[in-house]
Every structure is written in structure tokens, then in C-alpha cells.
Tab-separated table of C-alpha atoms in Angstrom:
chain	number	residue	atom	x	y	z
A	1	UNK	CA	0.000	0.000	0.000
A	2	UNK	CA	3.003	2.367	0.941
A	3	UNK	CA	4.035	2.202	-3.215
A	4	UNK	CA	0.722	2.942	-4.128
A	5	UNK	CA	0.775	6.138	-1.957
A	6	UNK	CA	3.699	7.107	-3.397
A	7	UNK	CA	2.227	6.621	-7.194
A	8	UNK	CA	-0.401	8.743	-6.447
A	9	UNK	CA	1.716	11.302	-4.400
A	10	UNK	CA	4.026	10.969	-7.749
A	11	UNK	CA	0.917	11.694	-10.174
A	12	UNK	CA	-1.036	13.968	-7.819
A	13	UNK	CA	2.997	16.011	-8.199
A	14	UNK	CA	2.733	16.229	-11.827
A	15	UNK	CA	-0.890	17.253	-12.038
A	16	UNK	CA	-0.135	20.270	-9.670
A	17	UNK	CA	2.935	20.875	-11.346
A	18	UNK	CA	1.028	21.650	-14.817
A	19	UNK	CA	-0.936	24.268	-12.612
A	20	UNK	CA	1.577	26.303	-11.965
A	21	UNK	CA	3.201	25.584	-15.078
A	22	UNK	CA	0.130	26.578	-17.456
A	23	UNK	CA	-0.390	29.781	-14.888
A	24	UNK	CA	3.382	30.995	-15.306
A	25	UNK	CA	3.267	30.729	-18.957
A	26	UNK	CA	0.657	32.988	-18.989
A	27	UNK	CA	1.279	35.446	-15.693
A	28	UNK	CA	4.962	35.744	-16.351
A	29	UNK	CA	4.554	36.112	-20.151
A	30	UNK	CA	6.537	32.637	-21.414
A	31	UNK	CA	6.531	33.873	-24.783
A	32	UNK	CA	7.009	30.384	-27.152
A	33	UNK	CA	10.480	32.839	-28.856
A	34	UNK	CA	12.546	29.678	-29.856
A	35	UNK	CA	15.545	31.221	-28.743
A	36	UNK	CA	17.808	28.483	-27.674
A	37	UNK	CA	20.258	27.262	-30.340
A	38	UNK	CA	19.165	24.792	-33.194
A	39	UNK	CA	18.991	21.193	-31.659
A	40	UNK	CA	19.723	21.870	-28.101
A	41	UNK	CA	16.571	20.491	-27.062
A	42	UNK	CA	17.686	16.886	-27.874
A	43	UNK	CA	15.235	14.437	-29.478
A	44	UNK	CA	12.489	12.736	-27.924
A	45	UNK	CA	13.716	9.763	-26.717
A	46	UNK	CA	11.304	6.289	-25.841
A	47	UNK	CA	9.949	7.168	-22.725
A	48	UNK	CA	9.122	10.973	-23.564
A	49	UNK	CA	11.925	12.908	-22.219
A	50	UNK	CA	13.866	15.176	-24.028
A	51	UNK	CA	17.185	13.242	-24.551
A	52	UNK	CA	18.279	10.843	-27.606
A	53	UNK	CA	16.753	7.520	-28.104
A	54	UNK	CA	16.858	5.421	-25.319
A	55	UNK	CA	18.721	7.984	-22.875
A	56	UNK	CA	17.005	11.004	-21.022
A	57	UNK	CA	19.571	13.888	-21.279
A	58	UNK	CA	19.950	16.873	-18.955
A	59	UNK	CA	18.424	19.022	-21.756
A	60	UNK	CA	14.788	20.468	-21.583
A	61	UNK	CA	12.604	19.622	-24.681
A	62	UNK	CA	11.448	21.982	-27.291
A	63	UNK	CA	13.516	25.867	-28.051
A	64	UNK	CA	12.508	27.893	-24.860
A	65	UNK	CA	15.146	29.944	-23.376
A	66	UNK	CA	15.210	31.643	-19.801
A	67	UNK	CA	11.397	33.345	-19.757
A	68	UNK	CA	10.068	31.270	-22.458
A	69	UNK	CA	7.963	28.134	-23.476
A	70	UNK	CA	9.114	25.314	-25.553
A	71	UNK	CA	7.835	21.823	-25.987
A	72	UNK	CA	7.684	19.163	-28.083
A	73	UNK	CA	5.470	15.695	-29.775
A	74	UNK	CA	6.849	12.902	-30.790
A	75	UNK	CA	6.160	9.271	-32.668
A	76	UNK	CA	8.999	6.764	-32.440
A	77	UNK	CA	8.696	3.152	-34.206
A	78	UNK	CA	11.136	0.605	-32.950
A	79	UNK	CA	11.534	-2.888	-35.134
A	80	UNK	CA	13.587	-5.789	-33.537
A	81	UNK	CA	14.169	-8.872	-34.779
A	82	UNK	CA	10.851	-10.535	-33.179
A	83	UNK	CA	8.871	-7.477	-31.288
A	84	UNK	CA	8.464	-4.105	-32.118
A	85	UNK	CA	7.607	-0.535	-30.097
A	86	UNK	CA	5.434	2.507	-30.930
A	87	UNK	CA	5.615	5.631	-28.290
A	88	UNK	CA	4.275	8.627	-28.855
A	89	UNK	CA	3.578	11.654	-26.721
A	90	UNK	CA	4.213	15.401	-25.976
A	91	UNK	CA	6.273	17.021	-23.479
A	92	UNK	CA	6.443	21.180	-22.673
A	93	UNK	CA	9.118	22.823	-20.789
A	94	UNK	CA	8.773	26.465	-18.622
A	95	UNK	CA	11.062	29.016	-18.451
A	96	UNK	CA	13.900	26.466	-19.312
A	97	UNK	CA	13.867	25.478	-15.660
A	98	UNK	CA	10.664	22.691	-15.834
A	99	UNK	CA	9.734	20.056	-18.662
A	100	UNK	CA	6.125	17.730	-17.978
A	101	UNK	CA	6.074	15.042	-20.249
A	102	UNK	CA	3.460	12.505	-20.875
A	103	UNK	CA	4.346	9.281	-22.706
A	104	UNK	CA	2.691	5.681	-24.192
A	105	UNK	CA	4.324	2.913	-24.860
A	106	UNK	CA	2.778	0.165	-27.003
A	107	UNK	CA	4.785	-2.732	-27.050
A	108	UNK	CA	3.638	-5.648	-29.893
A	109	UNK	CA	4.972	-9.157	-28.842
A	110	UNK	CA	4.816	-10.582	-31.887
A	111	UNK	CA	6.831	-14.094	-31.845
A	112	UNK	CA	6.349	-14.924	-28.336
A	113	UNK	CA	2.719	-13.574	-28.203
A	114	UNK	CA	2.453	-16.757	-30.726
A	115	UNK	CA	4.860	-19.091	-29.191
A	116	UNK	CA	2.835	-18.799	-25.301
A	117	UNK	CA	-0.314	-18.691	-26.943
A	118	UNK	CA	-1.106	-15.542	-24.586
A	119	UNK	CA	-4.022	-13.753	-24.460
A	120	UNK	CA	-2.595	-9.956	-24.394
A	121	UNK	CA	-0.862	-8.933	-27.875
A	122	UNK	CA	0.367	-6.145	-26.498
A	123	UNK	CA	2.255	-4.632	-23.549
A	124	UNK	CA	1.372	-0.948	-22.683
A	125	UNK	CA	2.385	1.945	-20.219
A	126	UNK	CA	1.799	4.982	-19.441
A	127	UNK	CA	4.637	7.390	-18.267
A	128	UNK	CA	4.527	10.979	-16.533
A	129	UNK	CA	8.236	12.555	-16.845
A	130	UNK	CA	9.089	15.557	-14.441
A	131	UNK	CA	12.290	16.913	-15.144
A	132	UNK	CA	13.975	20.069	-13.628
A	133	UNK	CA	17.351	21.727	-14.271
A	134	UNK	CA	19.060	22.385	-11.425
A	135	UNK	CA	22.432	24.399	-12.453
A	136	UNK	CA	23.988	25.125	-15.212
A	137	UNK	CA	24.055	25.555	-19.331
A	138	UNK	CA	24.589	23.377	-22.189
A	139	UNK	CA	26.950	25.804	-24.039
A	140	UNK	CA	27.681	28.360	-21.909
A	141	UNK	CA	30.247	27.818	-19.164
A	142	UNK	CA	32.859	25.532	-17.644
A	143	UNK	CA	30.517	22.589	-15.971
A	144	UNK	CA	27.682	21.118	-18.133
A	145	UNK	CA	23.827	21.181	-17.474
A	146	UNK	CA	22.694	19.500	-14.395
A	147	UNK	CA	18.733	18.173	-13.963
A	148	UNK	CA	16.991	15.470	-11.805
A	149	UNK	CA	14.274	13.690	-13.825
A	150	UNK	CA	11.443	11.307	-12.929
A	151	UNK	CA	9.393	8.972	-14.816
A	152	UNK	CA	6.195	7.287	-13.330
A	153	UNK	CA	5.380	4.549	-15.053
A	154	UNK	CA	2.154	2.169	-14.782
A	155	UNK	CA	1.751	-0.933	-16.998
A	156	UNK	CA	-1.715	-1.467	-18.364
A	157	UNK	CA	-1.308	-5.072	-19.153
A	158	UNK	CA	0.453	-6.792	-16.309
A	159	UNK	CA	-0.913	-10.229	-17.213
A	160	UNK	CA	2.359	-11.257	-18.512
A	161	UNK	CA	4.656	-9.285	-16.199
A	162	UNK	CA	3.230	-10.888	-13.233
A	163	UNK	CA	3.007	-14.653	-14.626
A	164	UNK	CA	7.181	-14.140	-15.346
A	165	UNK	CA	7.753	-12.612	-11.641
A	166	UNK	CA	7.153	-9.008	-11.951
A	167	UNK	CA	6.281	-7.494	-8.439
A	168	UNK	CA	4.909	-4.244	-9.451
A	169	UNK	CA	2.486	-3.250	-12.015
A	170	UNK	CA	3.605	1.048	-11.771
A	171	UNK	CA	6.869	2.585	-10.134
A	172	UNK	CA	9.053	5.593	-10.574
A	173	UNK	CA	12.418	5.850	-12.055
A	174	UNK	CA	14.526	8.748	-10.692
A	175	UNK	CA	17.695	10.148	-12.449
A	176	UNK	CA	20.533	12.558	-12.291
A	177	UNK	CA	21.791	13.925	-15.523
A	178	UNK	CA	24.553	15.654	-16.900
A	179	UNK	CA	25.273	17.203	-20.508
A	180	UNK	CA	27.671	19.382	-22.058
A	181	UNK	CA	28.309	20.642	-25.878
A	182	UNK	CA	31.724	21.937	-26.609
A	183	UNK	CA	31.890	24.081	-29.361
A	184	UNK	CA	34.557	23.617	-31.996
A	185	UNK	CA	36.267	19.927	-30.824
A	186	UNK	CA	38.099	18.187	-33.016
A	187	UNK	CA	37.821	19.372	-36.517
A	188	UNK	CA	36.269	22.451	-35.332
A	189	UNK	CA	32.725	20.094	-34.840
A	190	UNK	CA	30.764	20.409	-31.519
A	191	UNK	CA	30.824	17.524	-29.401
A	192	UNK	CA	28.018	16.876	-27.374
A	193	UNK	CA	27.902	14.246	-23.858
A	194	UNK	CA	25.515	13.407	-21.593
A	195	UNK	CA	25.618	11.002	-18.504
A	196	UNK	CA	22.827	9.770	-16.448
A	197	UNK	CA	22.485	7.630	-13.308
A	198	UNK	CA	19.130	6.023	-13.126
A	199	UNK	CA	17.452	4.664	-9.917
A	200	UNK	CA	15.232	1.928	-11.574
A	201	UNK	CA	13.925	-1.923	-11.064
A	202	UNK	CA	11.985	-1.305	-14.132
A	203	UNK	CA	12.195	-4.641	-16.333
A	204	UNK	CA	12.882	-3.744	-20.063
A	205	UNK	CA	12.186	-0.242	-19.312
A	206	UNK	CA	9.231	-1.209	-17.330
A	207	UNK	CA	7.352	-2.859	-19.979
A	208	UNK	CA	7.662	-5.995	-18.076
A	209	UNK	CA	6.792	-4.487	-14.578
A	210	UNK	CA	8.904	-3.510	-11.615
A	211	UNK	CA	11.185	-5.978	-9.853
A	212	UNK	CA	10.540	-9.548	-9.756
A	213	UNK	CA	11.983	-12.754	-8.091
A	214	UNK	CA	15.393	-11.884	-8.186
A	215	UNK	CA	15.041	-8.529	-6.334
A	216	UNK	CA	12.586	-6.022	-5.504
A	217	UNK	CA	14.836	-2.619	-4.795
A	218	UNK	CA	16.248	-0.451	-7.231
A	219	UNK	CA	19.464	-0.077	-8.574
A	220	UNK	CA	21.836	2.816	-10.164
A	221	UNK	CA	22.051	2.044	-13.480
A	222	UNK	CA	24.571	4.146	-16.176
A	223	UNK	CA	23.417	5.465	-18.763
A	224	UNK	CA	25.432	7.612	-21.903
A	225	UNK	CA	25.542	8.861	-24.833
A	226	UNK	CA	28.098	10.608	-27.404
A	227	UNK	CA	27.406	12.686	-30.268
A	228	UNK	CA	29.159	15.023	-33.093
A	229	UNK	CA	27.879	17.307	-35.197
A	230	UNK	CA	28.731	17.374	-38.670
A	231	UNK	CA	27.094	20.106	-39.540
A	232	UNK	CA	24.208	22.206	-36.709
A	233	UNK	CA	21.634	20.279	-38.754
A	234	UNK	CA	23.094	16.136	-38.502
A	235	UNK	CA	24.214	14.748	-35.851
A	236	UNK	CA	25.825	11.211	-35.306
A	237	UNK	CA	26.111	9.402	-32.087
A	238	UNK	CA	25.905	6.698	-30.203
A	239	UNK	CA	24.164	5.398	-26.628
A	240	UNK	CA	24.376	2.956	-23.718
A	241	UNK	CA	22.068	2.054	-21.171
A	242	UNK	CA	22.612	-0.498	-18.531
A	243	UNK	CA	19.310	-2.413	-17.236
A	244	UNK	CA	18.703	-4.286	-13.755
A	245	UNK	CA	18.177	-7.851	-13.867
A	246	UNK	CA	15.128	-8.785	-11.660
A	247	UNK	CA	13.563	-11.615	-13.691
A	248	UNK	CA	14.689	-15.195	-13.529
A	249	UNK	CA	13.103	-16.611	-16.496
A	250	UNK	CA	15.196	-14.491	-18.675
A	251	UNK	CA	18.185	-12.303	-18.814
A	252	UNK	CA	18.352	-8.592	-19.267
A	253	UNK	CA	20.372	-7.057	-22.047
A	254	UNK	CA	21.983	-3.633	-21.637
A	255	UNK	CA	20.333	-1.346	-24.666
A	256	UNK	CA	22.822	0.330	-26.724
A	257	UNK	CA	21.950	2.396	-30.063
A	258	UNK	CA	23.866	4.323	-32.758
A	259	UNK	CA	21.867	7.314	-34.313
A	260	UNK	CA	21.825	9.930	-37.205
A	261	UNK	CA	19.700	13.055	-36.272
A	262	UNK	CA	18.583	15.458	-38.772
A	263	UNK	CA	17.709	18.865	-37.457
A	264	UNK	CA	16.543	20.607	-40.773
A	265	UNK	CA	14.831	23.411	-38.940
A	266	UNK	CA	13.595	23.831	-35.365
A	267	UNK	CA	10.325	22.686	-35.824
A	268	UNK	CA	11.142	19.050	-36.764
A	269	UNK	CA	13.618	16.484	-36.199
A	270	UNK	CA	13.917	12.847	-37.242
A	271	UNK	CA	16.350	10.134	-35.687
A	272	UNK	CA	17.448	7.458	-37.853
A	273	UNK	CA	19.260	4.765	-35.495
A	274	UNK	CA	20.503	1.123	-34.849
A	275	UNK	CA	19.279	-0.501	-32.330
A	276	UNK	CA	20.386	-3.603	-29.999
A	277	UNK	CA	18.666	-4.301	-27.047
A	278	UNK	CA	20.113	-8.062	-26.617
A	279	UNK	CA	18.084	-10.811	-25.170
A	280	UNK	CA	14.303	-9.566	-24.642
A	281	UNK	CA	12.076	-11.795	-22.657
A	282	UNK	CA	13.949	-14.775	-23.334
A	283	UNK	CA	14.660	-13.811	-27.641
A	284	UNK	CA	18.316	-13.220	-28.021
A	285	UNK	CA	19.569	-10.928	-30.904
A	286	UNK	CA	16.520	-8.334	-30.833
A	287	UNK	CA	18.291	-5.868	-32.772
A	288	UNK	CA	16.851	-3.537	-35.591
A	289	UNK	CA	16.253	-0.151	-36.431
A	290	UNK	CA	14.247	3.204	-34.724
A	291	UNK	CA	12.882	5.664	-36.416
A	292	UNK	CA	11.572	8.845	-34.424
A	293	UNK	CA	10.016	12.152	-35.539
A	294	UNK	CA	9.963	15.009	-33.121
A	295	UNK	CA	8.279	18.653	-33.971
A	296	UNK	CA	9.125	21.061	-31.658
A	297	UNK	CA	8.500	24.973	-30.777
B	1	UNK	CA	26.655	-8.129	-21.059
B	2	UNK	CA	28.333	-4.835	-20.246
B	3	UNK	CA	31.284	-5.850	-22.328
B	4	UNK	CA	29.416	-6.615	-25.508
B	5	UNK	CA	28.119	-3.025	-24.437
B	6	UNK	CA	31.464	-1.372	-24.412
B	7	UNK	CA	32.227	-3.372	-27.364
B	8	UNK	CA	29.569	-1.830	-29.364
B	9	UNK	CA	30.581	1.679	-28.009
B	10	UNK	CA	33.941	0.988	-29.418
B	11	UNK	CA	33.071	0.169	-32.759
B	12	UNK	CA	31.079	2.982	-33.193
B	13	UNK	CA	33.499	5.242	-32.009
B	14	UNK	CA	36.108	3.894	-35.050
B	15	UNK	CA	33.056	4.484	-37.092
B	16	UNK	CA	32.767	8.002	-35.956
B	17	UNK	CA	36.534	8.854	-37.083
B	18	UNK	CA	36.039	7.065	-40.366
B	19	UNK	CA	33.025	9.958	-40.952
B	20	UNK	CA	35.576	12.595	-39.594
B	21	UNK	CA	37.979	11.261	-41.841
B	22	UNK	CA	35.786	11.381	-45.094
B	23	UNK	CA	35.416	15.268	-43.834
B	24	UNK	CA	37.483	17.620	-46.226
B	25	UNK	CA	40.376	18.446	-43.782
B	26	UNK	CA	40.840	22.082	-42.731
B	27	UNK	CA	44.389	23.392	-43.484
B	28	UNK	CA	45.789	24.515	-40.354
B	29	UNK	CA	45.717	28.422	-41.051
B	30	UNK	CA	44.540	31.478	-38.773
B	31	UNK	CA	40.560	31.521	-37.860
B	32	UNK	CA	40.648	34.842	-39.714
B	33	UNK	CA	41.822	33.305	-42.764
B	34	UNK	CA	39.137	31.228	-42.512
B	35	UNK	CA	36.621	33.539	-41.779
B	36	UNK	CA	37.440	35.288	-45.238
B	37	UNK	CA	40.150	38.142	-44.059
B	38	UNK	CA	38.932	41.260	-43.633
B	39	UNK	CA	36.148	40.925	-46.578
B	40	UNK	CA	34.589	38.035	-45.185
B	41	UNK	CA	35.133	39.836	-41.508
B	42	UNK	CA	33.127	42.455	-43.085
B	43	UNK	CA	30.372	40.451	-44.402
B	44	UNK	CA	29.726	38.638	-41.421
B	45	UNK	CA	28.971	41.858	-39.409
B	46	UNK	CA	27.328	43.364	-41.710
B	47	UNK	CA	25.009	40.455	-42.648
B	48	UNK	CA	24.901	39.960	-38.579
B	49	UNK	CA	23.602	43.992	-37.956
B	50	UNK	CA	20.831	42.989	-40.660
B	51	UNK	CA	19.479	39.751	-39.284
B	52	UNK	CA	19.749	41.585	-35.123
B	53	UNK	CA	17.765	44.568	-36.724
B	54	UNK	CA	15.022	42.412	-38.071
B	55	UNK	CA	14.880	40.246	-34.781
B	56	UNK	CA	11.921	41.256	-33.106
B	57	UNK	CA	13.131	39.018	-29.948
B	58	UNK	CA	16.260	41.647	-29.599
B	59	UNK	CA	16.094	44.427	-31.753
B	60	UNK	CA	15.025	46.734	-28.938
B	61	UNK	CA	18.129	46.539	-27.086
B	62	UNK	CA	19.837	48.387	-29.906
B	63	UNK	CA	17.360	51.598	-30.983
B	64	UNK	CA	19.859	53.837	-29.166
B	65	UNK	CA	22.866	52.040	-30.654
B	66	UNK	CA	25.485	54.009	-32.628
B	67	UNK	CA	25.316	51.609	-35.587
B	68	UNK	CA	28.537	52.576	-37.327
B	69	UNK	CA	30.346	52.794	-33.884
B	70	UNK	CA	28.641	49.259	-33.064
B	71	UNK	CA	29.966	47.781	-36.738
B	72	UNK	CA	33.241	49.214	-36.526
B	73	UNK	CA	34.018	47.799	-32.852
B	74	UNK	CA	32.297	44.396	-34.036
B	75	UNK	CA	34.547	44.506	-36.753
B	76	UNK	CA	37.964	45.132	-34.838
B	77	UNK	CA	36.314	42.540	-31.864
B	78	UNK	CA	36.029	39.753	-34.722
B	79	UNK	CA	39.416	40.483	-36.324
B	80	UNK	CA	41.497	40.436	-33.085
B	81	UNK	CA	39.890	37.171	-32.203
B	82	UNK	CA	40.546	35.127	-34.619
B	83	UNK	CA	43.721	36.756	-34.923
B	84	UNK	CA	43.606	38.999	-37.531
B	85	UNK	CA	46.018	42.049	-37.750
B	86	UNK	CA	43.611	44.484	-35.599
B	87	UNK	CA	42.912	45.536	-31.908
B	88	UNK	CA	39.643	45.767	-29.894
B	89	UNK	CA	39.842	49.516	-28.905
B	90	UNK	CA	36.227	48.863	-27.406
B	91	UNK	CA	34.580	48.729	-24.334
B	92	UNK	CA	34.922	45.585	-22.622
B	93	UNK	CA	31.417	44.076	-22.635
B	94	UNK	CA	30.684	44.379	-18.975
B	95	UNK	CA	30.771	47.787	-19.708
B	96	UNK	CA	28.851	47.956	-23.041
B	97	UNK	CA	25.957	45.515	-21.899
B	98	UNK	CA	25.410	47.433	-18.179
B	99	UNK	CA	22.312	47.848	-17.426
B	100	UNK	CA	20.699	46.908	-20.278
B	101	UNK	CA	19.157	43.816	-18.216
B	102	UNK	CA	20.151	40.906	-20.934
B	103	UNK	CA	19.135	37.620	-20.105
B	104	UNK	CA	19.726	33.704	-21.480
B	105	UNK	CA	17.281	33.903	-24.137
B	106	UNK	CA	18.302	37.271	-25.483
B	107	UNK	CA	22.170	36.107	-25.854
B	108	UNK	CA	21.035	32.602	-27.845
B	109	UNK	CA	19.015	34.665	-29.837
B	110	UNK	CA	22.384	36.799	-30.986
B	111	UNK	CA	23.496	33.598	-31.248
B	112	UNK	CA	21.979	32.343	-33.431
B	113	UNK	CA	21.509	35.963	-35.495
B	114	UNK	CA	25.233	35.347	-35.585
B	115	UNK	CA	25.403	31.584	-36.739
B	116	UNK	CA	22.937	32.602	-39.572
B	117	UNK	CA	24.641	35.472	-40.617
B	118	UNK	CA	28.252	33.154	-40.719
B	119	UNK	CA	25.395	30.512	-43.097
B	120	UNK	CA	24.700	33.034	-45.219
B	121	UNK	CA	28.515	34.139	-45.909
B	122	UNK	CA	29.107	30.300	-46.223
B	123	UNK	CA	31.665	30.244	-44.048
B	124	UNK	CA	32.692	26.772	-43.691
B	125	UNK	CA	30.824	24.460	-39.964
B	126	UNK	CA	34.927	24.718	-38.401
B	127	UNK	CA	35.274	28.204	-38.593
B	128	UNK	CA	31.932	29.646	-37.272
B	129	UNK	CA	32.228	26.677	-34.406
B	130	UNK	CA	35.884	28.523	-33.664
B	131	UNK	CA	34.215	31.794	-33.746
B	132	UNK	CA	31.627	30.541	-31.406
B	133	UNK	CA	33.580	29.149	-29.127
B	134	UNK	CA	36.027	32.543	-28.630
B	135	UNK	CA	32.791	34.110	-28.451
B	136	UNK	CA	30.755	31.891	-26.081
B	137	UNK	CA	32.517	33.015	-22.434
B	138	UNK	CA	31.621	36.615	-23.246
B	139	UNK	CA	28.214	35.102	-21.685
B	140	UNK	CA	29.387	35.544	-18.476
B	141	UNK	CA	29.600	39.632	-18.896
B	142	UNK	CA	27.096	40.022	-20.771
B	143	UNK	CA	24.090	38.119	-19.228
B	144	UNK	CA	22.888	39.627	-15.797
B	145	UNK	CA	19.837	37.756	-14.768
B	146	UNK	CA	19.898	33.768	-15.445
């Protein structure tokens, strides 16, 4: 009963939190100006948060500067080997200081739907990001961009999850992130990095539930990424994310994915990558490619 | 499972330098050279006083500027940067931004007037990134309220 009160405690947060949110955009004049630099809001990545594909990043989505609104939608289409993923969802950021994000995952089972002869097709969630900066600038200055991010996440098919161990049908990640962009690295391109530390027992991203028979507390898990800029409209790069291993019945792959981003203008972006998320649910190999489009103000 | 991790992280990181590799490679002169000299010095200011004059995000921090005092210290400012034969005989810019209450959003958005400005003059991704860069820690005199 004590996680449930926290869930709702963690939802209850984010629905006050657009409150104030929608009431300072419109007392203290957040005027949607665009005025941070040309892909420094990231791209959407699968759980909603401004970041790259599978990693949040300590950037804030959409263009708003200090005293400005930004925000962002986004459809991504994952294909592995034997499953696939479609998440979609929108996220605004205030003043540069506060992004709300609200997320869906739809996750198709495809071969092993078949193979157990399961009822469910599909595994969905729901997720509610917070994310807040706490110090610092992407560009500007020595140390990079600081923010603390949450995602609350609450499975709408556990039927699956729970037969294979999963002890939690909802839970909250928490993270601290870190980014910088250093202008002019080698070859005179900017160089962009970004490390997070996740607090998480979400299986496979929480698709399959929240800890299991191997372990019910949460973890810090690392999570990176690396990317260059070839020009201010492509970048390539590359990311890693570590995953807890609560489930018995099958091991847990770390995710790792290698990306082109095309940032023709500020109000779109698309993110070509390569994707391997390892052994899913008891499939080895599930790699394949990811496909997102983000529009953004 | 970590290793195959780092393993991947690896190989793209060799496949990173191949793309760096295919880049045309920058000869190793002065910034100002690459900028153009003192034409292309020229054209970037100027094309930068245009595109800050039709921003309607910043233009009103400038409608008691002295434009051809502004271009000429811009100009001189840009040269000595990047090492061109000239020397900043301006103010420094704590003193030519006080009190003029410039935040974050108004010093991206002169930015990016500036980045567009370099686009238009086609100065090459290295160079304006350079530029940039000698720039960026100016943000630190300039900007008085986060």
C-alpha cells in the first residue's frame, strides 16, 4: 500500500505541477520565442523525455530559453528482430527550468505472443516525466547542465509481467543527468555528452513491470551517450544504457543504439538509429532499427 | 553483457573517425583566414547587424545604438579574435551591456543571429564553431539575470 501512496503522491505532483506551469506561462509572459540554439533540445527519446533515443539527457525539450515556453510531440517506431515498439507523446518545458512530459508505450509481442499462446498482444504503459534543471548551461560555461528527472510509469497489461515474476504493475524511475556541448572539438565540430544515473527496477524499461523474483529494490544504473555534429543540422552518435536484472526466467540485455539526427529546422527532427537491445524476454539478438520524428516549438 | 556493451561503443566510435575522416580536412591556417580576411570579416557583421535589426526578440536593445560605432568595434572585436592584424579599442562588454538587463534567451538569440549570418557568408561548420567558441565566455559579462 506504501508504493501505491507514493504513485499517487508521484501523479497527484505532476498534475499540480502543470498548474503552476500553465499559470506561469501565462502570468509571467513565457513567450514560445525559440531562442535556444538549433537542436539543443535533444530528441524525444522512448519514454518521452527530451534526450536521444533510449537515454534522457539533462536538456529540456522543445527551443525555450530563460522566460520562455518550448515543448515538443513525438512518434517513435522501434523494429527488432521478433517485437516491435510505438511511443508517442508530448512534453512542454517552462522558463527552461521545468519540462512535464506525458508518454505511451505500445509494445507488440509478436513471436512470443504466438509461441505462449497468450491472451494480451500487447504490452502498454503509461509514463509521466518531471524533469527540472538544477544548475547550469549546455553551451555556456565551464561545468555542463545539471537536472533530476522522474518517470512514473504504470503498466496497463500486467498479465504477462506478473506470470514471469514481476512485483509491481507502476513505479518511478529517478535520475541525475549531466550534458555538455563543446563548441569547436576536433575538426572544429561540436561535441556533445551526456551522462545519467538512473534509480530503476523497471524490467525492459518497465514494460515488463517492476522488480521480480530476483530482487525487488532499485538499482543505479549508467546510462550515456556521445554525439558530433557534422554540420548544426546532422548529428551522429551513439548510446548505452545499462538495465537491472530482476527476472529469472530471462536475462536482461543492456540497450545500446547508434543514431543519425537530422535537425533541418527547429520545428522538426527525425532520428534514424541502430538498435540492440540483446536478449528480450527470453529472444536473443533483438536488434533492428528506430525511427523517431519530433516537432518542436 | 556490459562488455558486448562497451564493445559496441567501441566500434562505433572507429566508425565516428572514419566519418571525420571522409570530412574535407581544414588546413591549419589562422581563424581569420578562414573567416574570409577582412572581406569576409566584413560580411559577417554586416550580414549579422541585418538579421539583429530584423529580430523582433532583440532588436530593442539596440534603438539607441550608434550603428557605425557598433559595426566598426564588431569589426575590430572579430578580427582580433581570430587573430587577424587588428585591436579591440572597445569597451569591454561588462561595460557595453550594463544595465541593459540581458538575459539567457536574449544572448542565444544573438546567437543564433550570428550563426545565420556566418550561413549566409558560407563560411565553412569549423570556422563559425571557432568563432563561437572565442565568443561563447563573453556570456558571463554580458548576461545579468539567469
Amino acid at each position: 500500500m506504501n508504493r501505491q501512496k507514493i504513485a499517487h503522491v508521484l501523479v497527484g505532483l505532476w498534475l499540480v505541477l502543470l498548474a503552476p506551469g500553465a499559470a506561469a506561462w501565462n502570468a509571467a509572459a513565457l513567450v514560445p520565442n525559440n531562442s535556444r540554439i538549433l537542436a539543443t533540445g535533444g530528441a524525444t527519446q522512448i519514454e518521452g523525455q527530451a534526450g536521444g533515443g533510449i537515454v534522457p539527457w539533462a536538456v529540456l525539450a522543445g527551443y525555450g530559453s530563460s522566460g520562455e515556453v518550448g515543448g515538443s510531440g513525438f512518434y517513435t517506431h522501434v523494429e527488432l528482430k521478433d517485437y516491435s515498439l510505438e511511443a508517442f507523446g508530448a512534453a512542454v518545458s517552462f522558463d527552461n527550468r521545468m519540462e512535464l512530459s506525458l508518454a505511451r508505450q505500445e509494445f507488440d509481442l509478436g513471436t512470443l505472443g504466438r509461441a505462449l499462446g497468450v491472451p494480451d498482444k500487447e504490452l502498454r504503459q503509461n509514463i509521466f516525466g518531471l524533469k527540472l534543471r538544477l544548475y547550469g548551461d549546455l553551451i555556456y560555461g565551464v561545468l555542463p547542465q545539471f537536472a533530476f528527472g522522474v518517470q512514473y510509469k504504470h503498466n496497463l497489461d500486467f498479465g504477462i509481467p506478473a506470470a514471469v515474476g514481476a512485483r509491481h504493475d507502476s513505479d518511478a524511475d529517478f535520475y541525475l543527468s549531466a550534458a555538455k556541448l563543446w563548441l569547436a572539438g576536433p575538426l572544429g565540430r561540436n561535441v556533445f555528452a551526456n551522462i545519467t544515473l538512473r534509480h530503476t527496477r523497471a524490467n525492459q524499461g518497465g514494460l515488463l513491470g517492476f522488480g521480480g523474483d530476483r530482487g525487488d529494490s532499485r538499482e543505479v544504473m549508467f546510462e550515456s551517450a556521445l554525439g558530433f555534429f557534422i554540420t548544426r543540422h546532422i548529428a551522429v552518435g551513439a548510446e548505452y544504457r545499462q538495465q537491472p536484472h530482476k527476472l529469472g526466467f530471462s536475462p536482461q540485455s543492456d540497450w545500446f543504439d547508434a543514431f543519425v539526427g537530422l535537425f533541418p529546422g527547429k520545428h522538426v527532427a527525425l532520428v534514424a538509429a541502430y538498435a540492440d537491445l540483446g536478449t528480450v524476454a527470453t529472444l536473443p539478438e533483438q536488434r533492428g532499427w528506430y525511427l523517431s520524428l519530433q516537432v518542436a516549438f | 553483457m556490459y562488455r558486448q556493451g562497451m564493445q559496441q561503443v567501441v566500434m562505433t566510435l572507429a566508425l565516428f573517425c572514419a566519418v571525420v575522416v571522409a570530412e574535407p580536412v581544414v588546413a591549419a591556417t589562422r581563424l581569420y583566414d578562414q573567416l574570409g580576411g577582412e572581406v569576409g570579416v566584413v560580411a559577417i557583421v554586416d550580414q549579422f547587424l541585418f538579421k539583429l535589426a530584423d529580430d523582433k526578440r532583440i532588436n530593442h536593445f539596440f534603438v539607441d545604438t550608434n550603428v557605425k560605432r557598433f559595426r566598426e568595434k564588431l569589426i575590430e572585436q572579430f578580427c582580433a579574435l581570430s587573430g587577424g592584424p587588428c585591436t579591440y579599442t572597445g569597451d569591454s562588454m561588462q561595460q557595453s551591456h550594463a544595465g541593459m538587463d540581458i538575459n539567457l534567451a536574449a544572448f542565444n538569440a544573438l546567437v543564433e543571429d550570428l550563426i545565420e549570418a556566418m550561413e549566409q557568408c558560407k563560411v565553412a561548420t569549423g570556422a563559425q564553431n571557432r568563432l563561437l567558441a572565442l565568443l561563447a565566455p563573453m556570456h558571463q559579462d554580458i548576461i545579468e539575470k539567469p
